Coordinates of C-alpha atoms in Angstrom, one line a residue:
M1 CA -14.6 12.4 14.7
T2 CA -15.8 10.3 11.8
N3 CA -19.3 8.8 11.6
T4 CA -17.8 5.3 12.2
E5 CA -16.1 6.5 15.4
I6 CA -19.2 8.2 16.7
V7 CA -21.4 5.1 16.0
D8 CA -18.8 2.8 17.6
L9 CA -18.9 4.8 20.8
L10 CA -22.7 4.8 20.8
E11 CA -22.9 1.1 20.2
L12 CA -20.4 0.3 22.9
T13 CA -22.3 2.6 25.4
G14 CA -25.5 0.7 24.6
R15 CA -23.8 -2.7 25.1
L16 CA -22.2 -1.7 28.4
M17 CA -25.5 -0.2 29.7
E18 CA -27.2 -3.6 28.9
L19 CA -24.3 -5.4 30.6
H20 CA -24.7 -3.3 33.8
D21 CA -28.5 -3.6 33.7
R22 CA -29.1 0.1 33.3
D23 CA -32.4 1.7 32.3
A24 CA -33.8 -0.5 29.5
F25 CA -35.4 2.5 27.6
K26 CA -32.2 4.5 27.7
T27 CA -30.2 1.5 26.6
R28 CA -32.4 0.9 23.6
S29 CA -32.1 4.6 22.6
Y30 CA -28.4 4.2 22.2
Q31 CA -28.7 0.8 20.4
T32 CA -31.4 2.2 18.1
A33 CA -29.4 5.3 17.3
A34 CA -26.2 3.3 16.6
F35 CA -28.1 0.9 14.3
N36 CA -29.7 3.7 12.2
L37 CA -26.7 6.0 12.1
D38 CA -24.5 3.3 10.9
K39 CA -26.2 3.7 7.5
S40 CA -26.4 7.5 7.6
T41 CA -24.4 9.6 5.1
A42 CA -25.0 12.8 7.2
D43 CA -21.8 14.5 8.6
L44 CA -22.7 13.7 12.2
A45 CA -19.8 15.6 13.8
N46 CA -20.8 18.9 12.2
L47 CA -24.6 18.8 12.8
P48 CA -26.2 20.7 15.6
V49 CA -28.7 19.0 18.0
E50 CA -31.6 20.5 16.1
E51 CA -30.5 18.7 12.9
L52 CA -29.4 15.5 14.6
I53 CA -32.9 14.9 16.1
K54 CA -34.3 14.9 12.5
L55 CA -32.3 11.7 11.8
Q56 CA -34.1 8.4 12.1
G57 CA -33.6 6.8 15.6
V58 CA -32.1 9.9 17.2
G59 CA -33.8 11.5 20.1
K60 CA -32.7 14.8 21.9
S61 CA -30.8 13.0 24.6
V62 CA -28.7 10.9 22.1
A63 CA -28.3 14.0 19.9
Q64 CA -26.7 15.8 22.8
K65 CA -24.4 12.8 23.4
I66 CA -23.3 12.9 19.8
R67 CA -22.4 16.6 20.2
E68 CA -20.4 15.7 23.3
I69 CA -18.5 13.0 21.4
A70 CA -17.9 15.3 18.4
D71 CA -16.7 18.2 20.6
T72 CA -14.6 16.3 23.1
G73 CA -13.8 13.0 21.5
R74 CA -15.2 11.3 24.6
L75 CA -18.5 10.4 26.2
T76 CA -18.7 10.9 30.0
E77 CA -21.3 8.2 30.4
L78 CA -19.2 5.7 28.5
D79 CA -16.1 6.6 30.5
E80 CA -18.0 5.8 33.7
L81 CA -19.2 2.4 32.4
L82 CA -15.7 1.5 31.2
A83 CA -14.3 2.3 34.7
Q84 CA -16.8 -0.3 36.1
T85 CA -16.0 -3.0 33.5
P86 CA -12.9 -5.2 33.7
E87 CA -10.9 -5.0 30.5
G88 CA -11.1 -8.8 30.1
V89 CA -14.9 -8.6 30.1
L90 CA -14.6 -6.1 27.2
D91 CA -12.5 -8.7 25.4
M92 CA -15.4 -11.2 25.5
F93 CA -17.3 -9.0 23.1
R94 CA -14.9 -10.1 20.4
I95 CA -16.2 -13.7 20.7
K96 CA -18.7 -14.4 17.9
G97 CA -22.0 -15.6 19.1
L98 CA -21.5 -14.5 22.7
G99 CA -24.0 -11.8 23.4
V100 CA -24.3 -9.3 26.2
K101 CA -26.6 -11.4 28.3
K102 CA -24.4 -14.4 28.2
I103 CA -21.3 -12.3 29.0
R104 CA -23.2 -10.8 32.0
T105 CA -24.0 -14.3 33.2
L106 CA -20.5 -15.5 32.9
W107 CA -19.2 -12.5 34.7
R108 CA -21.8 -12.3 37.4
E109 CA -22.4 -16.1 38.1
L110 CA -18.9 -17.6 37.4
G111 CA -16.8 -14.5 38.2
I112 CA -15.1 -14.8 34.8
D113 CA -13.5 -11.4 33.9
N114 CA -10.9 -12.3 31.3
L115 CA -10.4 -14.7 28.4
G116 CA -8.0 -16.9 30.2
E117 CA -10.5 -17.6 32.9
L118 CA -13.2 -18.2 30.2
Q119 CA -11.0 -20.8 28.5
R120 CA -10.3 -22.5 31.8
A121 CA -14.0 -22.7 32.7
G122 CA -14.8 -24.1 29.2
E123 CA -12.1 -26.7 29.5
N124 CA -13.3 -27.8 32.9
G125 CA -16.9 -28.1 31.7
E126 CA -18.2 -25.3 34.0
I127 CA -19.8 -23.3 31.2
A128 CA -21.9 -26.2 30.0
K129 CA -23.5 -26.4 33.4
I130 CA -24.9 -22.9 33.3
K131 CA -28.6 -22.6 32.5
G132 CA -29.1 -21.5 28.9
F133 CA -25.6 -22.5 27.8
G134 CA -25.0 -26.2 27.4
G135 CA -22.3 -28.3 25.8
S136 CA -22.8 -26.9 22.3
T137 CA -22.3 -23.3 23.4
Q138 CA -19.3 -24.3 25.4
E139 CA -17.7 -25.9 22.4
K140 CA -18.3 -22.8 20.2
I141 CA -16.8 -20.5 22.9
L142 CA -13.7 -22.7 23.1
A143 CA -13.4 -22.8 19.3
A144 CA -13.8 -19.0 19.1
L145 CA -11.1 -18.5 21.8
E146 CA -8.7 -20.7 19.9
F147 CA -9.3 -18.8 16.7
L148 CA -8.8 -15.4 18.5
Q149 CA -5.5 -16.7 19.9
E150 CA -4.3 -17.7 16.4
Q151 CA -5.1 -14.2 15.1
Q152 CA -3.6 -12.2 17.9
G153 CA -1.1 -9.6 16.7
K154 CA -2.4 -9.7 13.1
V155 CA -4.1 -7.0 11.0
R156 CA -6.0 -7.3 7.8
M157 CA -4.5 -6.2 4.4
D158 CA -6.1 -2.8 4.4
K159 CA -5.0 -1.8 7.9
A160 CA -1.5 -3.2 7.2
A161 CA -1.2 -1.0 4.1
M162 CA -2.5 2.0 6.0
I163 CA 0.0 1.5 8.8
A164 CA 2.9 0.9 6.4
N165 CA 2.1 4.0 4.4
L166 CA 1.8 6.1 7.5
L167 CA 5.1 4.8 8.7
Q168 CA 6.8 5.3 5.4
E169 CA 5.6 8.9 5.3
E170 CA 7.0 9.5 8.8
L171 CA 10.4 7.9 8.1
A172 CA 10.8 9.6 4.8
K173 CA 11.1 12.9 6.7
H174 CA 14.3 11.6 8.3
F175 CA 15.9 9.2 5.7
D176 CA 16.6 9.4 2.0
R177 CA 14.9 6.2 1.0
V178 CA 12.3 4.1 2.8
E179 CA 10.7 1.0 1.1
I180 CA 7.8 -1.1 2.2
S181 CA 8.7 -4.8 2.0
G182 CA 7.7 -8.2 3.4
Q183 CA 4.1 -9.3 3.8
V184 CA 2.6 -5.9 2.9
R185 CA 4.4 -5.7 -0.4
R186 CA 3.4 -9.4 -1.1
K187 CA -0.2 -8.3 -0.4
A188 CA -0.8 -10.9 2.3
Q189 CA -4.5 -10.9 3.4
E190 CA -3.4 -11.1 7.0
V191 CA -0.2 -9.4 8.3
D192 CA 1.7 -10.1 11.6
R193 CA 4.7 -7.9 10.8
I194 CA 4.9 -4.5 9.1
Q195 CA 8.4 -4.5 7.5
L196 CA 10.2 -1.5 5.9
L197 CA 13.7 -1.0 4.7
V198 CA 15.5 2.2 5.7
Q199 CA 18.5 3.5 3.8
T200 CA 21.4 4.7 6.0
S201 CA 25.2 4.8 6.0
D202 CA 25.3 5.2 9.7
P203 CA 23.1 2.6 11.5
L204 CA 24.1 3.7 15.0
S205 CA 22.8 7.3 14.4
A206 CA 19.8 5.9 12.5
M207 CA 18.9 3.7 15.5
L208 CA 19.1 6.7 17.8
N209 CA 17.0 8.7 15.4
L210 CA 14.3 6.0 15.4
N211 CA 14.2 5.8 19.1
N212 CA 13.7 9.6 19.4
L213 CA 10.5 9.5 17.2
P214 CA 7.5 9.8 19.5
T215 CA 5.4 7.4 17.3
L216 CA 7.8 4.5 17.8
T217 CA 8.3 2.3 20.8
Q218 CA 11.2 -0.1 20.6
N219 CA 11.3 -3.7 21.8
E220 CA 15.0 -3.7 22.8
A221 CA 15.1 -7.5 23.5
E222 CA 13.9 -8.2 19.9
S223 CA 16.0 -5.6 18.2
S224 CA 19.7 -5.7 17.0
P225 CA 22.2 -3.2 15.8
F226 CA 20.8 -3.3 12.2
I227 CA 17.2 -4.2 12.9
W228 CA 14.7 -2.1 14.9
R229 CA 11.7 -3.9 16.2
G230 CA 8.8 -2.6 18.2
R231 CA 5.4 -0.8 17.8
F232 CA 4.2 2.2 15.8
M233 CA 1.7 4.4 17.5
N234 CA -0.9 2.2 19.3
F235 CA -1.2 -0.4 16.5
D236 CA -1.1 -4.0 17.8
V237 CA 1.2 -5.4 15.2
E238 CA 4.9 -5.8 15.2
V239 CA 7.0 -3.3 13.2
E240 CA 10.4 -4.3 11.8
L241 CA 12.7 -1.6 10.3
R242 CA 15.9 -3.0 8.6
L243 CA 18.8 -0.6 8.1
Y244 CA 20.9 -1.0 4.9
P245 CA 23.4 1.2 3.0
A246 CA 22.3 2.5 -0.4
E247 CA 24.1 -0.2 -2.4
Q248 CA 22.2 -3.0 -0.6
M249 CA 18.7 -1.6 -0.8
N250 CA 17.6 -3.1 -4.1
R251 CA 19.1 -6.5 -3.3
Q252 CA 17.5 -6.6 0.2
L253 CA 14.1 -5.3 -1.1
F254 CA 13.9 -8.4 -3.3
I255 CA 15.1 -10.7 -0.5
Q256 CA 12.9 -9.3 2.2
T257 CA 9.8 -9.2 0.0
A258 CA 9.8 -12.9 -1.0
A259 CA 8.8 -15.7 1.4
E260 CA 11.5 -18.3 2.2
P261 CA 10.0 -21.1 0.1
H262 CA 10.1 -18.8 -2.9
L263 CA 13.7 -17.8 -2.3
Q264 CA 14.7 -21.4 -2.2
Q265 CA 13.6 -22.1 -5.7
V266 CA 16.6 -23.4 -7.7
G267 CA 17.1 -22.2 -11.2
N268 CA 18.9 -23.6 -14.3
G269 CA 22.3 -23.0 -12.9
G270 CA 21.8 -25.0 -9.8
A271 CA 21.7 -21.9 -7.5
S272 CA 18.6 -20.8 -5.5
L273 CA 17.1 -17.3 -6.0
L274 CA 18.5 -16.4 -2.6
E275 CA 22.0 -17.5 -3.5
V276 CA 21.8 -15.5 -6.8
A277 CA 20.6 -12.4 -5.0
Y278 CA 23.5 -12.5 -2.5
T279 CA 26.2 -13.4 -5.0
S280 CA 25.3 -11.0 -7.8
V281 CA 27.7 -8.1 -8.3
V282 CA 26.7 -5.3 -5.9
S283 CA 27.0 -2.5 -8.5
E284 CA 24.5 -4.3 -10.8
L285 CA 21.9 -4.5 -8.1
A286 CA 22.4 -1.0 -6.8
E287 CA 21.5 0.7 -10.0
G288 CA 18.2 1.0 -12.0
A289 CA 14.6 0.8 -11.1
T290 CA 13.5 -1.8 -8.5
E291 CA 11.6 -3.9 -11.1
D292 CA 14.6 -3.9 -13.5
V293 CA 16.9 -5.1 -10.7
E294 CA 14.5 -7.8 -9.6
Q295 CA 14.0 -9.0 -13.2
A296 CA 17.8 -9.3 -13.5
I297 CA 17.9 -11.6 -10.4
Y298 CA 15.3 -13.9 -11.9
A299 CA 17.1 -13.9 -15.3
R300 CA 20.5 -14.6 -13.7
A301 CA 18.9 -17.6 -11.9
G302 CA 17.3 -18.8 -15.1
L303 CA 13.8 -18.4 -13.8
P304 CA 10.8 -16.4 -15.1
Y305 CA 10.1 -13.1 -13.4
I306 CA 7.5 -13.2 -10.7
V307 CA 5.5 -10.2 -9.5
P308 CA 5.8 -9.3 -5.8
E309 CA 2.3 -10.5 -4.9
M310 CA 3.1 -14.1 -6.0
R311 CA 6.4 -14.5 -4.2
E312 CA 5.1 -17.0 -1.6
D313 CA 6.3 -20.5 -2.8
D314 CA 6.9 -22.5 -5.9
F315 CA 3.3 -22.2 -7.1
A316 CA 4.2 -19.0 -9.0
F317 CA 6.8 -21.0 -11.1
R318 CA 4.2 -23.7 -12.0
W319 CA 1.8 -20.9 -13.0
A320 CA 4.5 -19.2 -15.1
S321 CA 5.0 -22.4 -17.1
R322 CA 1.4 -21.8 -18.5
H323 CA 1.1 -18.0 -18.3
Q324 CA 2.9 -14.7 -18.9
T325 CA 3.1 -12.0 -16.2
D326 CA 1.3 -9.5 -18.5
E327 CA -1.8 -11.7 -18.4
L328 CA -2.4 -10.9 -14.7
V329 CA -5.5 -8.8 -14.1
T330 CA -5.0 -5.1 -13.1
W331 CA -7.3 -2.4 -11.9
N332 CA -7.3 -0.8 -15.3
D333 CA -8.7 -4.1 -16.8
L334 CA -11.9 -3.9 -14.8
R335 CA -14.9 -2.6 -16.7
G336 CA -17.6 -2.8 -14.1
T337 CA -18.7 -4.0 -10.7
L338 CA -21.5 -6.5 -9.9
H339 CA -22.0 -7.0 -6.1
N340 CA -23.0 -3.7 -4.5
H341 CA -25.7 -2.5 -2.0
S342 CA -27.7 0.7 -1.8
T343 CA -30.1 2.5 0.5
W344 CA -32.8 0.0 -0.7
S345 CA -31.3 -2.5 1.7
D346 CA -28.3 -1.7 4.1
G347 CA -26.2 0.5 1.9
K348 CA -25.4 4.2 2.6
Q349 CA -25.8 5.6 -0.8
S350 CA -28.6 5.6 -3.4
V351 CA -28.4 3.5 -6.6
A352 CA -28.0 6.7 -8.6
D353 CA -25.1 8.0 -6.4
M354 CA -23.3 4.6 -6.6
A355 CA -23.7 4.5 -10.3
A356 CA -22.4 8.0 -10.7
Y357 CA -19.3 7.2 -8.7
C358 CA -18.7 4.2 -10.9
Q359 CA -18.7 6.5 -13.9
E360 CA -16.2 8.7 -12.2
L361 CA -14.0 5.7 -11.7
G362 CA -14.1 5.0 -15.4
L363 CA -16.3 1.9 -15.2
T364 CA -19.0 1.3 -17.8
Y365 CA -21.5 -0.7 -15.8
F366 CA -22.8 -0.9 -12.2
G367 CA -24.6 -4.0 -10.9
I368 CA -26.8 -3.6 -7.9
A369 CA -27.2 -6.7 -5.7
D370 CA -29.1 -5.6 -2.6
H371 CA -30.0 -8.0 0.1
S372 CA -33.0 -10.3 -0.5
K373 CA -36.2 -10.8 1.6
T374 CA -34.8 -13.3 4.1
A375 CA -32.1 -10.8 5.2
T376 CA -34.6 -8.8 7.3
Y377 CA -31.7 -7.6 9.5
A378 CA -30.3 -5.8 6.4
N379 CA -33.7 -4.4 5.2
G380 CA -33.8 -7.0 2.5
L381 CA -36.2 -6.5 -0.4
D382 CA -39.5 -8.3 -0.6
V383 CA -41.0 -8.9 -4.0
E384 CA -42.9 -5.6 -4.1
R385 CA -39.8 -3.6 -3.3
V386 CA -37.8 -5.6 -5.9
Q387 CA -40.3 -4.4 -8.5
Q388 CA -40.1 -0.8 -7.3
Q389 CA -36.3 -0.8 -7.4
Q390 CA -36.3 -2.2 -10.9
V391 CA -38.6 0.6 -12.1
E392 CA -36.1 3.1 -10.6
I393 CA -33.3 1.4 -12.5
D394 CA -35.2 1.5 -15.7
K395 CA -35.6 5.2 -15.4
L396 CA -32.0 5.8 -14.5
N397 CA -30.8 3.7 -17.5
E398 CA -32.9 5.9 -19.9
G399 CA -30.5 8.7 -19.1
F400 CA -27.3 6.9 -19.7
G401 CA -27.4 6.2 -23.4
T402 CA -25.2 3.5 -24.7
T403 CA -22.0 4.2 -22.7
F404 CA -23.1 3.1 -19.2
R405 CA -25.7 0.8 -17.7
I406 CA -27.1 -0.3 -14.3
F407 CA -27.7 -4.1 -14.2
K408 CA -30.5 -5.4 -12.0
G409 CA -29.1 -8.0 -9.7
I410 CA -29.9 -9.3 -6.2
E411 CA -27.9 -11.0 -3.5
S412 CA -30.3 -13.9 -2.8
D413 CA -29.9 -15.7 0.4
I414 CA -29.1 -19.4 0.2
L415 CA -31.5 -21.0 2.7
G416 CA -30.6 -24.0 4.9
D417 CA -31.7 -26.5 2.3
G418 CA -29.7 -24.8 -0.5
S419 CA -32.7 -23.1 -2.2
L420 CA -32.8 -19.4 -3.0
D421 CA -35.3 -17.2 -1.1
Y422 CA -37.4 -16.0 -4.1
D423 CA -39.6 -18.0 -6.4
D424 CA -38.6 -18.6 -10.0
A425 CA -40.9 -15.9 -11.3
T426 CA -39.1 -13.2 -9.2
L427 CA -35.6 -14.6 -9.9
A428 CA -36.4 -14.4 -13.6
T429 CA -36.8 -10.6 -13.4
F430 CA -33.1 -10.0 -12.5
D431 CA -30.3 -9.7 -15.0
Y432 CA -28.2 -11.8 -12.6
V433 CA -28.3 -13.4 -9.2
V434 CA -25.5 -13.5 -6.6
A435 CA -26.2 -16.4 -4.3
S436 CA -24.8 -16.2 -0.8
V437 CA -25.0 -17.8 2.7
H438 CA -25.6 -15.3 5.5
Q439 CA -27.4 -17.3 8.2
T440 CA -26.9 -20.7 9.9
L441 CA -23.1 -20.6 9.5
T442 CA -22.3 -23.4 11.8
M443 CA -22.2 -26.4 9.5
S444 CA -20.2 -29.6 8.9
L445 CA -18.2 -29.8 5.7
E446 CA -20.8 -32.2 4.2
K447 CA -23.8 -30.0 5.1
A448 CA -22.1 -26.8 3.9
T449 CA -20.9 -28.3 0.6
T450 CA -24.3 -29.9 -0.1
R451 CA -26.0 -26.6 0.6
L452 CA -23.8 -24.7 -1.8
L453 CA -24.0 -27.4 -4.5
R454 CA -27.8 -27.1 -4.5
A455 CA -27.6 -23.3 -4.9
I456 CA -25.1 -23.7 -7.7
E457 CA -27.5 -26.1 -9.5
N458 CA -30.2 -23.5 -9.4
P459 CA -30.4 -22.2 -13.0
Y460 CA -30.9 -18.6 -11.8
T461 CA -27.6 -18.5 -9.8
T462 CA -25.1 -16.5 -11.8
I463 CA -22.4 -15.8 -9.2
L464 CA -21.6 -17.7 -6.0
G465 CA -21.0 -15.0 -3.4
H466 CA -18.3 -15.2 -0.6
P467 CA -18.2 -19.1 -0.7
T468 CA -17.0 -19.7 2.9
G469 CA -18.6 -16.8 4.7
R470 CA -15.4 -16.0 6.5
L471 CA -14.5 -12.7 8.2
L472 CA -10.7 -12.4 8.4
L473 CA -9.4 -12.2 12.0
A474 CA -13.0 -12.4 13.3
R475 CA -14.7 -15.5 12.0
E476 CA -13.4 -18.7 10.5
G477 CA -15.4 -19.6 7.4
Y478 CA -17.6 -22.8 7.3
P479 CA -15.7 -25.7 5.8
I480 CA -16.4 -26.6 2.2
D481 CA -15.1 -29.1 -0.4
H482 CA -13.5 -26.5 -2.6
R483 CA -12.9 -28.9 -5.5
A484 CA -16.5 -30.1 -5.5
I485 CA -17.8 -26.5 -5.4
I486 CA -15.5 -25.3 -8.2
D487 CA -16.3 -28.4 -10.3
A488 CA -20.0 -27.8 -9.9
C489 CA -19.6 -24.1 -10.9
A490 CA -17.8 -25.3 -14.0
E491 CA -20.6 -27.7 -14.9
H492 CA -23.3 -25.2 -14.4
N493 CA -21.5 -22.1 -15.8
V494 CA -21.6 -20.3 -12.5
V495 CA -19.0 -17.5 -11.7
I496 CA -17.3 -17.5 -8.4
E497 CA -16.9 -14.3 -6.5
I498 CA -13.6 -12.9 -5.1
N499 CA -15.3 -10.8 -2.4
A500 CA -12.9 -7.8 -2.4
S501 CA -13.9 -6.5 1.0
P502 CA -10.7 -6.7 3.1
Y503 CA -12.8 -8.3 5.8
R504 CA -13.5 -11.3 3.5
L505 CA -11.3 -11.8 0.5
D506 CA -13.3 -14.9 -0.2
I507 CA -12.8 -17.2 -2.2
D508 CA -9.3 -17.7 -0.9
W509 CA -6.5 -16.9 -3.4
R510 CA -5.1 -20.4 -3.1
W511 CA -8.1 -21.8 -5.1
I512 CA -8.1 -19.3 -7.9
D513 CA -5.7 -21.2 -10.2
Y514 CA -7.8 -24.4 -9.8
A515 CA -10.9 -22.5 -10.7
M516 CA -9.3 -21.1 -13.8
Q517 CA -8.0 -24.6 -14.8
Q518 CA -11.6 -25.9 -14.6
G519 CA -12.8 -23.0 -16.8
V520 CA -14.6 -21.1 -14.0
K521 CA -14.4 -17.3 -14.2
L522 CA -14.0 -15.2 -11.1
S523 CA -15.6 -11.9 -10.5
I524 CA -13.8 -9.2 -8.4
N525 CA -16.8 -7.9 -6.4
P526 CA -16.4 -5.1 -3.8
D527 CA -19.6 -5.9 -1.8
A528 CA -19.7 -2.2 -1.5
H529 CA -22.2 -0.5 0.9
D530 CA -21.0 3.0 0.1
L531 CA -18.9 4.9 -2.4
A532 CA -15.6 4.2 -0.7
G533 CA -16.4 0.5 -0.7
L534 CA -16.2 0.4 -4.5
L535 CA -12.5 1.1 -4.1
D536 CA -12.1 -2.2 -2.3
M537 CA -11.8 -3.8 -5.7
H538 CA -8.1 -2.8 -5.4
Y539 CA -7.8 -5.4 -2.7
G540 CA -9.6 -7.9 -4.9
V541 CA -7.2 -7.2 -7.7
A542 CA -4.2 -7.7 -5.4
I543 CA -5.6 -11.1 -4.1
G544 CA -6.5 -12.1 -7.7
R545 CA -3.0 -11.4 -8.9
K546 CA -1.6 -13.3 -5.9
G547 CA -3.6 -16.4 -7.0
G548 CA -2.6 -15.9 -10.6
L549 CA -5.9 -14.5 -11.9
T550 CA -5.7 -13.5 -15.5
K551 CA -7.6 -10.8 -17.3
A552 CA -9.2 -13.4 -19.5
M553 CA -10.7 -15.3 -16.6
T554 CA -12.0 -12.2 -14.7
F555 CA -15.7 -11.9 -15.2
N556 CA -16.0 -8.1 -14.8
T557 CA -13.3 -7.4 -17.3
L558 CA -16.0 -8.0 -19.9
T559 CA -16.9 -4.9 -21.8
L560 CA -20.4 -3.4 -21.4
E561 CA -21.4 -4.9 -24.7
E562 CA -20.0 -8.3 -23.8
M563 CA -21.6 -8.3 -20.3
T564 CA -24.9 -7.2 -21.8
T565 CA -24.8 -10.0 -24.4
F566 CA -23.7 -12.6 -21.8
L567 CA -26.5 -11.8 -19.4
Q568 CA -29.2 -11.5 -22.1
Q569 CA -28.2 -14.9 -23.6
R570 CA -28.3 -16.4 -20.1
R571 CA -31.8 -15.1 -19.5
E572 CA -33.0 -16.3 -22.9
R573 CA -31.7 -19.8 -22.2
L574 CA -33.6 -19.7 -18.9
R575 CA -36.8 -18.6 -20.5
T576 CA -36.5 -21.3 -23.2
A577 CA -35.8 -24.0 -20.5
S578 CA -38.8 -23.0 -18.5

């Protein structure tokens, strides 16, 4: 059992105990333990009770429960609570803004025990009549239900890649060649179909082989003699396995990777990419590396080669009229990382440990941007703790010499009126400031845009963090006028973040090219809260490439010397202006 799995079970137990009005003290003990252990780096599954009780927020009773989870994979108390809770009530926990008390009221007072009944009650106006709810809450619930319905059957980029890789490993035991294609190869931020191509000269035997695999469950109605559709393990996303002979694999990998609008692009000879791919001589497409074959298809169509990530529509060809493929940013181009958290706020590792891992990754600078004082829920730093952290960073930097540096940053909350949550004197102590919205997320387009514009106008704002505040598949971002925001960043020399967390991937890739055209640089920021989170920059690179992000317009491709100079000159201009 991983720490995340253990914490999730403790958190769910606490929620269900509150839902069923169990002992308040015992309920809080679960909730407190889950909150504190979520940030713990201890190996919970391998600690005895005597060691567990030394951890913050863990008493002897909860420690024994953790051992039960680690030893059995289950928690008897949770199993009993789940048996008393309708599955539909559990689904209500997925609705943002609907807490345990409100869910209990809906269940107990209106008898609502599933999302369908919840939607019906909202549409009939019944929810608004309940004390403590009102029309506004009812509208938010209906909007959240609509959003959940739209996201049903989808997974985020990271999970899609994980599923596809697991499936490829499984199928590779039985078939000579298995290729990941479709949305996963295009690096879609949300995926509703995991597609792989399977090489076989005997599709009938291959289909029987697939149906004998215990990890696969076929949807016979949706399948055909050459296409297997169904589910892999217990993942709630459609799997599609297409069966092709060896001589068709390269051709079909190209066709199945690109979206239909991209395939319909017509080249100089008057034929579309799809037509060229289908009419090219089989022997030419059956030989050579995949990229060589795909380049040959574009060349035969009289079109520039487009990388898999960009094969969505005709945007890539407009981009290619101004750029070359080798201009696109890669992981190896990144020189540092600028939006990260540590144990000073809600991170799981120290500044020193995060910096050391950055060095292992070959990066030359690490920017710390812990949460600011308004983010009390995330142990945000007040002014005194800011000063203490900066003293620690100075000491660490003394040991790095000239090859590595920790930059002093902060993720300063953008308040409701657009101001940042420190005074100018404190803001002036940082090397850079990431300005982000974390609270009061329900805003009109006008209010959200005005709020961001004021933050961008603040001379201390260096980077605009996750501009829409979205959480993919969980929370729709607040609406903003992207053009106005990007234009303001251009005017005030503010960098825009591509938040590389697969939960966010914000700013959306569709606005990257406009930002570059306006001269706005983008920073691929992992928003890392632990060591593994630093690797999320891989997702940021993928999304950056999808939007046509070049190395030249990526902020954190600056070398250590260039970044140091940029930040020093910016601070000097601020001092002069003040």
